[in-house]
Amino acid sequence: MHRSAPRLTRILACAAVPVMLVAAGCSSDSDSSGGSTSAPSAAAGSAAPSASAAPRPSVAPPKYTDLPDACKAIVTKTVEELVPEVKKKSGTPGKSSDMASRGSCSWNGLDDQGVDGSDYRWLDISLVRFDSEQALGSGEQRAQEKYTEKVAEVKATEGATDLRNSGAPGVGNEATAVSYALKKTDSKFRYAVIVTRTENVVITISYNGTGYAGAEPPAAADMMEGTVKAAKEAVAAVASANK
């Protein structure tokens, strides 16, 4: 089949120009065969614009940014009431690498009544504060999760008997009271524990005691009453530390 004169003229003209120009203007002859020529694309190598990801909603800032001194979160008078003959009224602080986020303290004492027996008491407090983090959630949300975990942990205390739990109205935003008995060193110890959340802080108060040399173990109701009192003071101390 013979090419038409106009088409032959075009081919010869393209052959006479530099190769780069041929690639740009003479590389296709598809228009004469009935095919459609595609529209020029964007600059070579440029990627098509992608839809920008929707921004994450920002988490609420934490209400509390500080913690009180754990050994001062329960007033001295209450410590003396709960722990007769307390060895160290100022308490023994626990180790912490970040006092603004975590703190603890404990007290213990033995009230020796000679032939009438002896009463031993132990009181401790733990405070954990949570910051708001975009990837983990608000401080309050994280504290709620920790509160739930801590309550479950206390309820699952190994060897606990006569376990009872209930809510503790009037203590923080939410609180659970757990009471149980635990045998240690041939003596029956009675435990009263309050786990409470106040905004983005989780507080755990644990109070336990026993009787030696014929003294009776403390009553569960008395132990819990003292624990609730200490928990309320700790909640108030957190609020005061952030004024």
GROMACS .gro file of C-alpha atoms in nm:
model
  243
    1MET     CA    1   0.000   0.000   0.000
    2HIS     CA    2   0.144   0.345  -0.098
    3ARG     CA    3   0.156   0.632   0.145
    4SER     CA    4  -0.015   0.951   0.043
    5ALA     CA    5   0.202   1.247  -0.056
    6PRO     CA    6   0.111   1.467   0.240
    7ARG     CA    7   0.193   1.192   0.488
    8LEU     CA    8   0.526   1.117   0.322
    9THR     CA    9   0.615   1.483   0.337
   10ARG     CA   10   0.551   1.488   0.712
   11ILE     CA   11   0.769   1.183   0.771
   12LEU     CA   12   1.058   1.337   0.582
   13ALA     CA   13   1.023   1.662   0.771
   14CYS     CA   14   1.037   1.481   1.105
   15ALA     CA   15   1.345   1.291   1.000
   16ALA     CA   16   1.528   1.618   0.945
   17VAL     CA   17   1.479   1.760   1.298
   18PRO     CA   18   1.670   1.659   1.614
   19VAL     CA   19   1.562   1.339   1.789
   20MET     CA   20   1.430   1.521   2.101
   21LEU     CA   21   1.196   1.733   1.887
   22VAL     CA   22   1.080   1.424   1.703
   23ALA     CA   23   0.988   1.261   2.032
   24ALA     CA   24   0.792   1.570   2.128
   25GLY     CA   25   0.601   1.635   1.806
   26CYS     CA   26   0.635   1.350   1.562
   27SER     CA   27   0.627   1.032   1.767
   28SER     CA   28   0.266   0.949   1.688
   29ASP     CA   29   0.069   0.917   1.373
   30SER     CA   30  -0.232   0.756   1.527
   31ASP     CA   31  -0.464   1.039   1.423
   32SER     CA   32  -0.467   0.905   1.066
   33SER     CA   33  -0.576   0.558   1.180
   34GLY     CA   34  -0.890   0.672   1.354
   35GLY     CA   35  -0.753   0.640   1.713
   36SER     CA   36  -0.792   0.923   1.961
   37THR     CA   37  -0.486   1.100   2.101
   38SER     CA   38  -0.476   1.113   2.482
   39ALA     CA   39  -0.465   1.454   2.650
   40PRO     CA   40  -0.124   1.560   2.784
   41SER     CA   41  -0.073   1.468   3.148
   42ALA     CA   42   0.071   1.680   3.428
   43ALA     CA   43   0.447   1.730   3.448
   44ALA     CA   44   0.635   1.402   3.424
   45GLY     CA   45   0.702   1.238   3.756
   46SER     CA   46   0.456   1.452   3.952
   47ALA     CA   47   0.213   1.254   4.168
   48ALA     CA   48  -0.156   1.321   4.165
   49PRO     CA   49  -0.257   1.536   4.462
   50SER     CA   50  -0.388   1.322   4.748
   51ALA     CA   51  -0.668   1.421   4.977
   52SER     CA   52  -0.526   1.543   5.308
   53ALA     CA   53  -0.610   1.323   5.608
   54ALA     CA   54  -0.869   1.463   5.843
   55PRO     CA   55  -0.703   1.602   6.157
   56ARG     CA   56  -0.753   1.410   6.480
   57PRO     CA   57  -0.969   1.583   6.738
   58SER     CA   58  -0.750   1.717   7.017
   59VAL     CA   59  -0.785   1.551   7.359
   60ALA     CA   60  -0.900   1.751   7.659
   61PRO     CA   61  -0.619   1.876   7.884
   62PRO     CA   62  -0.588   1.714   8.228
   63LYS     CA   63  -0.756   1.894   8.516
   64TYR     CA   64  -0.478   1.816   8.763
   65THR     CA   65  -0.114   1.878   8.674
   66ASP     CA   66   0.040   1.812   9.015
   67LEU     CA   67   0.022   1.571   9.305
   68PRO     CA   68   0.049   1.648   9.675
   69ASP     CA   69   0.327   1.502   9.887
   70ALA     CA   70   0.190   1.151   9.948
   71CYS     CA   71   0.305   1.156  10.311
   72LYS     CA   72   0.101   1.474  10.368
   73ALA     CA   73  -0.210   1.368  10.177
   74ILE     CA   74  -0.355   1.217  10.497
   75VAL     CA   75  -0.347   1.452  10.795
   76THR     CA   76  -0.132   1.356  11.093
   77LYS     CA   77  -0.427   1.339  11.333
   78THR     CA   78  -0.597   1.078  11.114
   79VAL     CA   79  -0.276   0.877  11.085
   80GLU     CA   80  -0.246   0.870  11.465
   81GLU     CA   81  -0.609   0.757  11.497
   82LEU     CA   82  -0.570   0.475  11.247
   83VAL     CA   83  -0.220   0.365  11.348
   84PRO     CA   84  -0.181   0.375  11.727
   85GLU     CA   85   0.181   0.407  11.840
   86VAL     CA   86   0.281   0.489  11.482
   87LYS     CA   87   0.658   0.455  11.444
   88LYS     CA   88   0.705   0.753  11.213
   89LYS     CA   89   0.428   1.014  11.203
   90SER     CA   90   0.573   1.178  10.892
   91GLY     CA   91   0.547   0.847  10.707
   92THR     CA   92   0.789   0.654  10.489
   93PRO     CA   93   0.777   0.776  10.128
   94GLY     CA   94   0.801   0.534   9.840
   95LYS     CA   95   1.054   0.581   9.562
   96SER     CA   96   0.941   0.773   9.254
   97SER     CA   97   1.126   0.914   8.954
   98ASP     CA   98   0.844   1.160   8.882
   99MET     CA   99   0.680   1.304   9.192
  100ALA     CA  100   0.432   1.501   8.980
  101SER     CA  101   0.290   1.179   8.835
  102ARG     CA  102   0.335   0.912   9.101
  103GLY     CA  103   0.380   0.903   9.477
  104SER     CA  104   0.325   0.676   9.777
  105CYS     CA  105   0.373   0.666  10.154
  106SER     CA  106   0.319   0.421  10.441
  107TRP     CA  107   0.283   0.415  10.818
  108ASN     CA  108   0.285   0.129  11.070
  109GLY     CA  109   0.270   0.085  11.443
  110LEU     CA  110   0.226  -0.172  11.720
  111ASP     CA  111   0.020  -0.088  12.025
  112ASP     CA  112   0.155  -0.334  12.282
  113GLN     CA  113  -0.083  -0.394  12.575
  114GLY     CA  114   0.126  -0.663  12.741
  115VAL     CA  115  -0.083  -0.957  12.865
  116ASP     CA  116  -0.392  -0.802  12.705
  117GLY     CA  117  -0.240  -0.848  12.361
  118SER     CA  118  -0.110  -0.616  12.093
  119ASP     CA  119  -0.271  -0.438  11.800
  120TYR     CA  120  -0.076  -0.396  11.478
  121ARG     CA  121  -0.183  -0.153  11.205
  122TRP     CA  122  -0.048  -0.063  10.862
  123LEU     CA  123  -0.170   0.223  10.641
  124ASP     CA  124  -0.048   0.316  10.295
  125ILE     CA  125  -0.144   0.547  10.013
  126SER     CA  126  -0.066   0.545   9.642
  127LEU     CA  127  -0.139   0.827   9.396
  128VAL     CA  128  -0.103   0.806   9.019
  129ARG     CA  129  -0.171   1.102   8.788
  130PHE     CA  130  -0.227   1.075   8.413
  131ASP     CA  131  -0.154   1.337   8.148
  132SER     CA  132  -0.351   1.375   7.827
  133GLU     CA  133  -0.178   1.229   7.521
  134GLN     CA  134  -0.304   1.239   7.165
  135ALA     CA  135  -0.224   0.873   7.102
  136LEU     CA  136  -0.353   0.744   7.438
  137GLY     CA  137  -0.648   0.967   7.521
  138SER     CA  138  -0.730   1.228   7.781
  139GLY     CA  139  -0.589   1.213   8.132
  140GLU     CA  140  -0.936   1.145   8.270
  141GLN     CA  141  -0.997   0.860   8.026
  142ARG     CA  142  -0.662   0.701   8.110
  143ALA     CA  143  -0.734   0.736   8.483
  144GLN     CA  144  -1.071   0.565   8.436
  145GLU     CA  145  -0.896   0.271   8.272
  146LYS     CA  146  -0.639   0.251   8.554
  147TYR     CA  147  -0.914   0.275   8.815
  148THR     CA  148  -1.094  -0.025   8.663
  149GLU     CA  149  -0.770  -0.225   8.647
  150LYS     CA  150  -0.679  -0.145   9.008
  151VAL     CA  151  -1.021  -0.247   9.142
  152ALA     CA  152  -0.994  -0.579   8.959
  153GLU     CA  153  -0.641  -0.628   9.096
  154VAL     CA  154  -0.753  -0.575   9.457
  155LYS     CA  155  -1.051  -0.809   9.417
  156ALA     CA  156  -0.815  -1.076   9.283
  157THR     CA  157  -0.582  -1.068   9.588
  158GLU     CA  158  -0.439  -1.418   9.626
  159GLY     CA  159  -0.548  -1.596   9.941
  160ALA     CA  160  -0.819  -1.342  10.029
  161THR     CA  161  -1.124  -1.472  10.215
  162ASP     CA  162  -1.449  -1.313  10.327
  163LEU     CA  163  -1.417  -1.066  10.041
  164ARG     CA  164  -1.678  -0.792  10.016
  165ASN     CA  165  -1.695  -0.496   9.783
  166SER     CA  166  -1.927  -0.204   9.734
  167GLY     CA  167  -1.935   0.151   9.609
  168ALA     CA  168  -1.805   0.433   9.827
  169PRO     CA  169  -2.036   0.733   9.772
  170GLY     CA  170  -1.889   1.074   9.835
  171VAL     CA  171  -1.530   0.973   9.763
  172GLY     CA  172  -1.393   1.131   9.442
  173ASN     CA  173  -1.566   1.093   9.105
  174GLU     CA  174  -1.596   0.718   9.156
  175ALA     CA  175  -1.478   0.480   9.426
  176THR     CA  176  -1.489   0.114   9.523
  177ALA     CA  177  -1.450  -0.025   9.874
  178VAL     CA  178  -1.303  -0.375   9.909
  179SER     CA  179  -1.278  -0.563  10.240
  180TYR     CA  180  -1.120  -0.903  10.295
  181ALA     CA  181  -0.928  -1.122  10.538
  182LEU     CA  182  -0.584  -1.264  10.473
  183LYS     CA  183  -0.384  -1.506  10.683
  184LYS     CA  184  -0.017  -1.415  10.724
  185THR     CA  185   0.242  -1.543  10.973
  186ASP     CA  186  -0.025  -1.751  11.147
  187SER     CA  187  -0.234  -1.441  11.213
  188LYS     CA  188  -0.555  -1.325  11.049
  189PHE     CA  189  -0.520  -0.978  10.899
  190ARG     CA  190  -0.822  -0.768  10.810
  191TYR     CA  191  -0.785  -0.541  10.504
  192ALA     CA  192  -0.989  -0.241  10.398
  193VAL     CA  193  -0.906  -0.088  10.060
  194ILE     CA  194  -1.051   0.215   9.883
  195VAL     CA  195  -0.972   0.273   9.516
  196THR     CA  196  -1.094   0.609   9.396
  197ARG     CA  197  -1.060   0.833   9.094
  198THR     CA  198  -1.066   1.209   9.117
  199GLU     CA  199  -1.056   1.352   8.763
  200ASN     CA  200  -0.723   1.230   8.615
  201VAL     CA  201  -0.577   1.092   8.941
  202VAL     CA  202  -0.622   0.743   9.085
  203ILE     CA  203  -0.579   0.703   9.462
  204THR     CA  204  -0.550   0.373   9.649
  205ILE     CA  205  -0.573   0.363  10.029
  206SER     CA  206  -0.494   0.030  10.193
  207TYR     CA  207  -0.542  -0.019  10.567
  208ASN     CA  208  -0.482  -0.348  10.744
  209GLY     CA  209  -0.424  -0.485  11.090
  210THR     CA  210  -0.430  -0.782  11.323
  211GLY     CA  211  -0.417  -0.874  11.690
  212TYR     CA  212  -0.126  -1.049  11.856
  213ALA     CA  213  -0.091  -1.237  12.186
  214GLY     CA  214  -0.462  -1.297  12.225
  215ALA     CA  215  -0.590  -0.965  12.091
  216GLU     CA  216  -0.876  -0.994  11.843
  217PRO     CA  217  -0.838  -0.889  11.479
  218PRO     CA  218  -1.001  -0.552  11.403
  219ALA     CA  219  -1.363  -0.543  11.286
  220ALA     CA  220  -1.417  -0.503  10.913
  221ALA     CA  221  -1.658  -0.210  10.959
  222ASP     CA  222  -1.413  -0.017  11.178
  223MET     CA  223  -1.131  -0.069  10.929
  224MET     CA  224  -1.340   0.050  10.637
  225GLU     CA  225  -1.465   0.356  10.824
  226GLY     CA  226  -1.107   0.470  10.880
  227THR     CA  227  -1.010   0.397  10.521
  228VAL     CA  228  -1.296   0.605  10.382
  229LYS     CA  229  -1.192   0.897  10.602
  230ALA     CA  230  -0.833   0.877  10.478
  231ALA     CA  231  -0.949   0.853  10.115
  232LYS     CA  232  -1.160   1.168  10.144
  233GLU     CA  233  -0.863   1.356  10.286
  234ALA     CA  234  -0.642   1.236  10.000
  235VAL     CA  235  -0.895   1.351   9.738
  236ALA     CA  236  -0.907   1.694   9.904
  237ALA     CA  237  -0.526   1.707   9.911
  238VAL     CA  238  -0.507   1.652   9.533
  239ALA     CA  239  -0.748   1.939   9.472
  240SER     CA  240  -0.552   2.167   9.709
  241ALA     CA  241  -0.223   2.086   9.535
  242ASN     CA  242  -0.365   2.219   9.208
  243LYS     CA  243  -0.511   2.552   9.326
   0.00000   0.00000   0.00000
